[in-house]
PDB file of C-alpha atoms and ligand atoms in Angstrom:
ATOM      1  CA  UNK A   1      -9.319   3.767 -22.631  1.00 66.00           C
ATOM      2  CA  UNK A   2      -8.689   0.115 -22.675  1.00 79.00           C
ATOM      3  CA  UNK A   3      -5.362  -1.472 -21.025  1.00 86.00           C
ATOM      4  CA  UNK A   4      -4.562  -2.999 -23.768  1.00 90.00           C
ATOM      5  CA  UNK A   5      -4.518  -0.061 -25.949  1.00 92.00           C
ATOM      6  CA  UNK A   6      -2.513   1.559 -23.407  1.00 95.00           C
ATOM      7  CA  UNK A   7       0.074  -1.209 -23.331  1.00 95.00           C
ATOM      8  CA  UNK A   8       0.488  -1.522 -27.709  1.00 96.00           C
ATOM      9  CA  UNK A   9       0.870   2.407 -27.061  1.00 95.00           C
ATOM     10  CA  UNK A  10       3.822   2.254 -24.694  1.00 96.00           C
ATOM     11  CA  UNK A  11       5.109  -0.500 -26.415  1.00 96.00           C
ATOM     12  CA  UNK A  12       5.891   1.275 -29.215  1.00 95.00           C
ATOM     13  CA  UNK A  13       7.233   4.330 -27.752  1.00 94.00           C
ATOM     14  CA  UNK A  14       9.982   2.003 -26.159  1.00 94.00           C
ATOM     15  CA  UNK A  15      12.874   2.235 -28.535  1.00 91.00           C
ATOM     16  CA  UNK A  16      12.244   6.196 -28.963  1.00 94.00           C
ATOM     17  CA  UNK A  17      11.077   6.948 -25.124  1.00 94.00           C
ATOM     18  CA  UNK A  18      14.983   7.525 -23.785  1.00 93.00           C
ATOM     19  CA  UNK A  19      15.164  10.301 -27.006  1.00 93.00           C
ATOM     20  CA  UNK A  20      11.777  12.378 -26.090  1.00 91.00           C
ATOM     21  CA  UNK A  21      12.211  16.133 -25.045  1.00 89.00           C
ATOM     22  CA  UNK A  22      12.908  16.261 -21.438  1.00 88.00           C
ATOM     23  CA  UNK A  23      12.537  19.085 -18.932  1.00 88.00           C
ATOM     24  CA  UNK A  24      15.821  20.858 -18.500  1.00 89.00           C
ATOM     25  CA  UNK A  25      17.972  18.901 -16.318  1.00 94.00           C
ATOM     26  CA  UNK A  26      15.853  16.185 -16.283  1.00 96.00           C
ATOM     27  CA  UNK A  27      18.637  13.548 -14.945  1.00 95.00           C
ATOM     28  CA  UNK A  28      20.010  15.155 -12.380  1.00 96.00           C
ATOM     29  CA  UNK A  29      16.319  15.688 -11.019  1.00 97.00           C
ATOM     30  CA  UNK A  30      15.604  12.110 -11.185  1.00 98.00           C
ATOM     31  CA  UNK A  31      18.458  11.263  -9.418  1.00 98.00           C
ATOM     32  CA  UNK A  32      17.076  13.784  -6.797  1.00 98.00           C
ATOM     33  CA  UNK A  33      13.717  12.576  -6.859  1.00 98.00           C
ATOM     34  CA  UNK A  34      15.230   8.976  -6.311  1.00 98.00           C
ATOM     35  CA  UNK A  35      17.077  10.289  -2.838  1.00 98.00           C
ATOM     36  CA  UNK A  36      14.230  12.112  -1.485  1.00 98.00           C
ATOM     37  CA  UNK A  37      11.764   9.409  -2.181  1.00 98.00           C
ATOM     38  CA  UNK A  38      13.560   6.346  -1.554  1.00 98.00           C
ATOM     39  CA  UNK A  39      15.198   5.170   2.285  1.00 97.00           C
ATOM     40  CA  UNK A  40      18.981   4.113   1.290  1.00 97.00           C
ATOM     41  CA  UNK A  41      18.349   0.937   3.910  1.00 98.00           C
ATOM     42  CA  UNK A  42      15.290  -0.019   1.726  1.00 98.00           C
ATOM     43  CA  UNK A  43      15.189  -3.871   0.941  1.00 98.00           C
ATOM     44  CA  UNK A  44      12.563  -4.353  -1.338  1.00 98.00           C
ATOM     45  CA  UNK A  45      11.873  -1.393  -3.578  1.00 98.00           C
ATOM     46  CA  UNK A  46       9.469  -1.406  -6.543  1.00 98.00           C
ATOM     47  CA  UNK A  47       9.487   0.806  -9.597  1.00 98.00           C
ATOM     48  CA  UNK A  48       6.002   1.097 -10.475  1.00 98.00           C
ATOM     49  CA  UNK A  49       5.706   1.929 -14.537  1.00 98.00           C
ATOM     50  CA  UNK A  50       9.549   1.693 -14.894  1.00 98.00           C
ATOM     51  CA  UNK A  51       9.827   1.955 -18.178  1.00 98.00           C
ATOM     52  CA  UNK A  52      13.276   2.167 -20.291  1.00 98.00           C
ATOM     53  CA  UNK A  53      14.644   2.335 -16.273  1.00 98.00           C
ATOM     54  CA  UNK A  54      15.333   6.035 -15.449  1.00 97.00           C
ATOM     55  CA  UNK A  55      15.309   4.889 -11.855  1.00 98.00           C
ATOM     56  CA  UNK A  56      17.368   2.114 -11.909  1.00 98.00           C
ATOM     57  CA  UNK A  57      21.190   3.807 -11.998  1.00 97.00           C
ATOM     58  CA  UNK A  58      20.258   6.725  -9.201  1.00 98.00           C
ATOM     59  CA  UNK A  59      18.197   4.045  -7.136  1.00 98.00           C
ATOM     60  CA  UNK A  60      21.511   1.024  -7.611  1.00 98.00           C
ATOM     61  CA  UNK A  61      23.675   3.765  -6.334  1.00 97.00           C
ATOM     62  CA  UNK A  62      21.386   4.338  -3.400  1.00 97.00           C
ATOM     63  CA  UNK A  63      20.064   1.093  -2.585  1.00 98.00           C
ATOM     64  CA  UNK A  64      22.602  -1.676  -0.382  1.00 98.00           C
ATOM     65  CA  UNK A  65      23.969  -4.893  -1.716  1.00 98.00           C
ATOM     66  CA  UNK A  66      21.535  -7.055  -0.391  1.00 97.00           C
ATOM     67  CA  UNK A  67      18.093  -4.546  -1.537  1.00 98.00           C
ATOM     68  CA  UNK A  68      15.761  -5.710  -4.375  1.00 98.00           C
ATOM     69  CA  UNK A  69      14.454  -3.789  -7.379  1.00 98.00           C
ATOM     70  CA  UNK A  70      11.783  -4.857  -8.866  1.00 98.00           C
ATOM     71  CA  UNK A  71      11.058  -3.400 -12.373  1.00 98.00           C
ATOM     72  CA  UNK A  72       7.328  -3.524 -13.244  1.00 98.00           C
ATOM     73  CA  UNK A  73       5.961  -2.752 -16.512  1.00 98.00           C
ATOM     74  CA  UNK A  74       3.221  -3.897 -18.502  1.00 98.00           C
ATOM     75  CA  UNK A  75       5.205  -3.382 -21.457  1.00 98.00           C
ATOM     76  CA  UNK A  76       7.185  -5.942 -22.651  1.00 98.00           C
ATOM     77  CA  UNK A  77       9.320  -3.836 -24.904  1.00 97.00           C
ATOM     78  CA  UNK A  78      10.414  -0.941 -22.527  1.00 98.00           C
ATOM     79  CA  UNK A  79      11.379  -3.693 -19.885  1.00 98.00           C
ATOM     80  CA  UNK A  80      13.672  -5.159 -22.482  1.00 96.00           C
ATOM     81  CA  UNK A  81      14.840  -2.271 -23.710  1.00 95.00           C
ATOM     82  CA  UNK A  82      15.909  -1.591 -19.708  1.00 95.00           C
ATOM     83  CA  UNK A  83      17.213  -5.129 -19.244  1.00 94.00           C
ATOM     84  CA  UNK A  84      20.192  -4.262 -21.927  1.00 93.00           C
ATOM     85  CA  UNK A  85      21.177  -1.189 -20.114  1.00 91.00           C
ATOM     86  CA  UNK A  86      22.446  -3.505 -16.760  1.00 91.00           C
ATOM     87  CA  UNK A  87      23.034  -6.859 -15.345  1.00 91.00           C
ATOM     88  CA  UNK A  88      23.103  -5.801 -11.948  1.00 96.00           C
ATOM     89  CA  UNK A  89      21.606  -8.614  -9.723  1.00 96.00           C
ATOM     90  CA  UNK A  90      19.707  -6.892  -7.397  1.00 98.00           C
ATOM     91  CA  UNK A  91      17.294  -6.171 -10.318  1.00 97.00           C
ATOM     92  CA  UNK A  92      13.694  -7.817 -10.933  1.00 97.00           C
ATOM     93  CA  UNK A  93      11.491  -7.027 -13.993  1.00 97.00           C
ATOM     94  CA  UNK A  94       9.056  -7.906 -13.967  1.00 98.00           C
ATOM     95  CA  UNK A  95       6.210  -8.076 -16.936  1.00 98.00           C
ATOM     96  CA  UNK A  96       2.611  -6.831 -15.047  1.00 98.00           C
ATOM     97  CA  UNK A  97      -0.346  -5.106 -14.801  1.00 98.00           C
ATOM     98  CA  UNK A  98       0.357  -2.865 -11.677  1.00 98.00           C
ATOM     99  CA  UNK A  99      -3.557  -2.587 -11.442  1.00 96.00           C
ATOM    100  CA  UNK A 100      -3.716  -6.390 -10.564  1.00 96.00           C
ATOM    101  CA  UNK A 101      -0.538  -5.946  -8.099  1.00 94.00           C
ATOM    102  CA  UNK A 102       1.325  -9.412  -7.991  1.00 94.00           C
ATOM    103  CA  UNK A 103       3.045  -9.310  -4.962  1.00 97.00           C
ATOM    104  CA  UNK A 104       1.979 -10.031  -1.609  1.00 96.00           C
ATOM    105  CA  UNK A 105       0.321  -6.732   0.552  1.00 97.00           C
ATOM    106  CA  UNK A 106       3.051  -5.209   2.574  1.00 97.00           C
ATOM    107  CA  UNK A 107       6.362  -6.053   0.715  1.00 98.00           C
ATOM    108  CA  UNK A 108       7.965  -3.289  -0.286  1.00 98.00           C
ATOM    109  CA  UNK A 109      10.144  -0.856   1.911  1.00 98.00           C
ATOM    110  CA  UNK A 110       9.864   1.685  -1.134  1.00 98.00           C
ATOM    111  CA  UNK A 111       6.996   2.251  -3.998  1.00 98.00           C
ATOM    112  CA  UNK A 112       8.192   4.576  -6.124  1.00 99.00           C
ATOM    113  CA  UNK A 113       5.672   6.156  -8.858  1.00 98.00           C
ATOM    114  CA  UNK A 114       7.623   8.466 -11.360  1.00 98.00           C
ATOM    115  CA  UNK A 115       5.791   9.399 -14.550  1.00 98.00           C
ATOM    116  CA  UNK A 116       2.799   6.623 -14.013  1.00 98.00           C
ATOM    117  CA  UNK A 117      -0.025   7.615 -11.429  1.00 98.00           C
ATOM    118  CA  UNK A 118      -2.472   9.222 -14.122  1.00 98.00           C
ATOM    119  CA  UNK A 119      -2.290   6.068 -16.436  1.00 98.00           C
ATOM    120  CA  UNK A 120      -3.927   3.877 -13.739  1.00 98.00           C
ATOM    121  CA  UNK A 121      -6.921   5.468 -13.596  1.00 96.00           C
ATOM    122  CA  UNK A 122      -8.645   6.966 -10.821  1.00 97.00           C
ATOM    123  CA  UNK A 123      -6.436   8.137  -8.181  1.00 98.00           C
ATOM    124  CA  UNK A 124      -7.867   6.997  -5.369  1.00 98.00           C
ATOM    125  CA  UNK A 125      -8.487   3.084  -6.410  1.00 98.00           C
ATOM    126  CA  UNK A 126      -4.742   2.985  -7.689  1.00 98.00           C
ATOM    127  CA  UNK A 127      -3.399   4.934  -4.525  1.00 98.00           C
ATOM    128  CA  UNK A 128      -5.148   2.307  -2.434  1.00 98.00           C
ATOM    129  CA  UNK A 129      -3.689  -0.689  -4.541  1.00 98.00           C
ATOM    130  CA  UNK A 130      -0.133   0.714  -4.416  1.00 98.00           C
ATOM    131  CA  UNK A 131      -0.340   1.416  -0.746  1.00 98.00           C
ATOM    132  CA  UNK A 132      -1.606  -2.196   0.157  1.00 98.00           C
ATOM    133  CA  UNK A 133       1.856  -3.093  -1.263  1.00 98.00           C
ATOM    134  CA  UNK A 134       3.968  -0.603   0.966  1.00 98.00           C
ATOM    135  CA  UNK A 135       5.220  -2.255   4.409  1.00 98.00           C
ATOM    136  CA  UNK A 136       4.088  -1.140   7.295  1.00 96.00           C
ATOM    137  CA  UNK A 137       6.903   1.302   8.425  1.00 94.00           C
ATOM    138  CA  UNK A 138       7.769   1.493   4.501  1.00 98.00           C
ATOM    139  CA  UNK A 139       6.766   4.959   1.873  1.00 98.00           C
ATOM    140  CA  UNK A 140       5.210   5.232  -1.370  1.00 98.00           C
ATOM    141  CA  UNK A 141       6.135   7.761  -3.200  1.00 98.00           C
ATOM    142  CA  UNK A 142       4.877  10.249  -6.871  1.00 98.00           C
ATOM    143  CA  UNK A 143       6.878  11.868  -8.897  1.00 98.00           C
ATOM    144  CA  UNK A 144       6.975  14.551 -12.230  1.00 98.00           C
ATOM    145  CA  UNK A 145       9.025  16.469 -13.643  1.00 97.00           C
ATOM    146  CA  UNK A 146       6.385  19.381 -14.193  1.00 97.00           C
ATOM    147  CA  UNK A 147       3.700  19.838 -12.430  1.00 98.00           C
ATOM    148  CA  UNK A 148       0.119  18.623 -12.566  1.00 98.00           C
ATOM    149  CA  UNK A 149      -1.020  21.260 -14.544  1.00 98.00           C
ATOM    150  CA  UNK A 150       1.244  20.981 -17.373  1.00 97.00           C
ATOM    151  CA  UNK A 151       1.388  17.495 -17.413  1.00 97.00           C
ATOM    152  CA  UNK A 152      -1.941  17.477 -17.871  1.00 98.00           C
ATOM    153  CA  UNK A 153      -1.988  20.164 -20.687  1.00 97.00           C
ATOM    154  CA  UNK A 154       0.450  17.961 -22.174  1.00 95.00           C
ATOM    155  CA  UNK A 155      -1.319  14.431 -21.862  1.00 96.00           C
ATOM    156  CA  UNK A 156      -4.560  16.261 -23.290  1.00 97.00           C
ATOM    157  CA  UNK A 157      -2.384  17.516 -26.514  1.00 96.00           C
ATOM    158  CA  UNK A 158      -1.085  14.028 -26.870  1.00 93.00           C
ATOM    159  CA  UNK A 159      -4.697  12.923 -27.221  1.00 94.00           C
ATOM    160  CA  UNK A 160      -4.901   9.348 -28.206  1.00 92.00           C
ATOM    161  CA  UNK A 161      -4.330   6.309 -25.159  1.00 94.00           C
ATOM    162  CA  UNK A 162      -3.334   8.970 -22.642  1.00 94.00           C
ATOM    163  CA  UNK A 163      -5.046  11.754 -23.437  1.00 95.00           C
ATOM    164  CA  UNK A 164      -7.853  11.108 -20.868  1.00 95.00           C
ATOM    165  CA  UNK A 165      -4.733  10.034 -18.125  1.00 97.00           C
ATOM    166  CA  UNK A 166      -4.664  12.917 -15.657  1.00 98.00           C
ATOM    167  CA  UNK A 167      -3.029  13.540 -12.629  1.00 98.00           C
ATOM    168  CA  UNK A 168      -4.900  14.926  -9.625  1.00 98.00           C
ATOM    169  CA  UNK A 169      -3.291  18.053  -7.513  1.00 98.00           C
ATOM    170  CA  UNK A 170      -0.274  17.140  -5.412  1.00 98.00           C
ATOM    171  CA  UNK A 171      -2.447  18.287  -2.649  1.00 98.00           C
ATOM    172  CA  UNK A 172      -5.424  16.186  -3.626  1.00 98.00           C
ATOM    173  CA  UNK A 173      -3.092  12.689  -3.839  1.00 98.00           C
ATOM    174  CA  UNK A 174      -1.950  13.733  -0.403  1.00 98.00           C
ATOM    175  CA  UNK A 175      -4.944  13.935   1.132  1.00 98.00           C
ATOM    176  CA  UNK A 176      -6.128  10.503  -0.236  1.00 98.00           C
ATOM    177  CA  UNK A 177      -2.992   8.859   1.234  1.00 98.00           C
ATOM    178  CA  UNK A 178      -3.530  11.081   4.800  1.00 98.00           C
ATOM    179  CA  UNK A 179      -7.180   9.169   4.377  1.00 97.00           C
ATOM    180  CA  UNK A 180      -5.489   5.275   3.580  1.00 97.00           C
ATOM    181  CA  UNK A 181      -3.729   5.777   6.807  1.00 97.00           C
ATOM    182  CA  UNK A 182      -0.046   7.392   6.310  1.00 97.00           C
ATOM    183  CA  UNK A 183       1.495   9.505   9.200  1.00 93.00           C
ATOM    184  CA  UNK A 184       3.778  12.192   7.264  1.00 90.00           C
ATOM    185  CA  UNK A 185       3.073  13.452   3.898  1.00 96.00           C
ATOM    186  CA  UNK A 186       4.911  15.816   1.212  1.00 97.00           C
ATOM    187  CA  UNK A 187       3.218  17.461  -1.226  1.00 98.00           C
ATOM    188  CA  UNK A 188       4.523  19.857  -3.698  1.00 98.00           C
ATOM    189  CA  UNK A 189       3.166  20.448  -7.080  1.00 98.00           C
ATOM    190  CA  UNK A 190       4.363  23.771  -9.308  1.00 96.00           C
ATOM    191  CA  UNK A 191       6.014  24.081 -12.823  1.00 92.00           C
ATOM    192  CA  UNK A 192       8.962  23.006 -11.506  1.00 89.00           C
ATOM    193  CA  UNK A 193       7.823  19.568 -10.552  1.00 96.00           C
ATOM    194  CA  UNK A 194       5.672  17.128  -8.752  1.00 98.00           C
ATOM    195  CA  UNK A 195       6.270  15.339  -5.733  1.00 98.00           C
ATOM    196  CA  UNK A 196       4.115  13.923  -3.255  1.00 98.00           C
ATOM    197  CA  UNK A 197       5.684  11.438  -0.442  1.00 98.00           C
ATOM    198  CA  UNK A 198       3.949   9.277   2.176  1.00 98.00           C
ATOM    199  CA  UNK A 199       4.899   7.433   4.926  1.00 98.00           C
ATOM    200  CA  UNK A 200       3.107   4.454   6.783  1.00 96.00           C
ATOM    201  CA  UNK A 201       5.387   4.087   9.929  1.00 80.00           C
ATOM    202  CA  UNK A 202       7.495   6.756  11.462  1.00 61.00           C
ATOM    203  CA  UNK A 203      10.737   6.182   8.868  1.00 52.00           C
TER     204      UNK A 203
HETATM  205  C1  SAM B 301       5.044   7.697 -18.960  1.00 92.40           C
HETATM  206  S1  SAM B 301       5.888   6.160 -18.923  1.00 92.40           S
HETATM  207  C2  SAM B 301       7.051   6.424 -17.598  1.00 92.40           C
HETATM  208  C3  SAM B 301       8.175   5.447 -17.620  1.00 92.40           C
HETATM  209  C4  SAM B 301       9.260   5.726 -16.561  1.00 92.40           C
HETATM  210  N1  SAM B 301       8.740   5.628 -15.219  1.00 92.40           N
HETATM  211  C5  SAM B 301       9.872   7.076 -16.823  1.00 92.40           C
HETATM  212  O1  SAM B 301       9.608   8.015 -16.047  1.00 92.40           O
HETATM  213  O2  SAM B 301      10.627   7.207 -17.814  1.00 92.40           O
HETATM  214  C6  SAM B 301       4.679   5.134 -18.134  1.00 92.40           C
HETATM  215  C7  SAM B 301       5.125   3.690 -18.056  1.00 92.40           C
HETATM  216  O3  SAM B 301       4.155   2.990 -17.272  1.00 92.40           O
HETATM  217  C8  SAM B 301       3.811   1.788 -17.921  1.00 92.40           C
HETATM  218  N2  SAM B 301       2.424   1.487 -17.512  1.00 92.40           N
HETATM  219  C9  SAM B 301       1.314   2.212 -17.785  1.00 92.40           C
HETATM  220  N3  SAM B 301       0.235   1.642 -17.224  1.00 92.40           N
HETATM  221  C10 SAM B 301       0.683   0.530 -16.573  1.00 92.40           C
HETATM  222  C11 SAM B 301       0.043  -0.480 -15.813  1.00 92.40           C
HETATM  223  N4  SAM B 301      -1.285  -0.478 -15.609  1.00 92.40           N
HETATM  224  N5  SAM B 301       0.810  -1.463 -15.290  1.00 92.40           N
HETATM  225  C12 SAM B 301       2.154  -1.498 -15.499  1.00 92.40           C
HETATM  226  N6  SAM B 301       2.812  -0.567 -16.229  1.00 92.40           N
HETATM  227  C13 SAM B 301       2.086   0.437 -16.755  1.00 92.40           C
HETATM  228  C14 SAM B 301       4.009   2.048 -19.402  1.00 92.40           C
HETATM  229  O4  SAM B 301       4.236   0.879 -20.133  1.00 92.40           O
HETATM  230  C15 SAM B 301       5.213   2.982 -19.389  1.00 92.40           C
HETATM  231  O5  SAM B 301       6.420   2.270 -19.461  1.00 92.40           O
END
């Protein structure tokens, strides 16, 4: 499916995306999956896929005064529709295609991935894009709030844009970040959720 059908889709899901059904308990886990993924003494942090910015509040709360977080979306609308929620400057949005990455290689202390891997297409091409952004003792990081299985049930029912977007087993995205070059992977993948961690240095 094309990008840009992918992008009018998303755009106008914005307004209604922070009212969709959510997994019971669904904030408090993002505010989990934000500690576990995410070093508090990251500086430059980038929310892959942000969306209406379910990261930002857990990850401003984690992140120092001086850290960076920079919002990319390739939708205009859900990156406005985030911008009125805070006017905290450590935030960036930023208005992108993550598939043509425009930052420099080896920024960012933190890439964060929640609820975007399967819409950029095969999992080992955008794995290897997103890690060329991660600095060299920095993590990149997946996460779900189901696992792959159901998200992919799901995605499939949705048909349309995403229906084709599926995530590969935790295991499987682990093994292709063991292969970039990371030293200490996570991986767990079940109904209760997805996660799946990597480090390039020894953080
Ligand atoms: C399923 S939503 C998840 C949003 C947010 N991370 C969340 O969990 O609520 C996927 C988001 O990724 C964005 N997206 C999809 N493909 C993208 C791409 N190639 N580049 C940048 N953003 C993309 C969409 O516009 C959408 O906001």
């Amino acid at each position: 499916m094309s990008t840009s059908a992918k992008r009018t889709y998303f755009n106008e899901l914005a307004l209604r995306w922070d009212e969709m059904p959510q997994p019971p308990g669904a904030s408090e886990r993002v505010a989990a999956f934000c500690r576990r993924a995410c070093p508090s003494e990251a500086r430059w942090v980038l929310d892959v896929g942000s969306g209406t910015g379910v990261l930002v509040a857990p990850l401003l709360e984690r992140l120092g005064p001086e850290a960076r977080l920079v919002e990319l979306d390739f939708a205009p609308a859900m990156l406005r529709h985030a911008a009125s929620k805070t006017t905290d400057a450590r935030l960036l949005a930023v208005c992108a295609d993550a598939l043509a990455m425009p930052f420099p290689p080896g920024l960012f202390d933190a890439v964060l991935c929640f609820g975007i891997l399967p819409h950029l297409g095969p999992a080992p091409q955008a794995l290897s894009l997103l890690w060329g952004a991660v600095a060299p003792s920095g993590v990149l990081a997946v996460g779900h709030l189901m696992g792959s299985r159901e998200l992919n049930a799901r995605h499939r029912s949705f048909g349309g844009p995403i229906g084709e977007d599926l995530l590969p087993e935790a295991a499987e995205v682990a093994g292709l970040l063991l292969e970039l070059g990371a030293v200490a992977v996570e991986a767990e993948d079940s109904t209760g959720g997805y996660f799946v961690r990597a480090a390039k240095g020894t953080r």
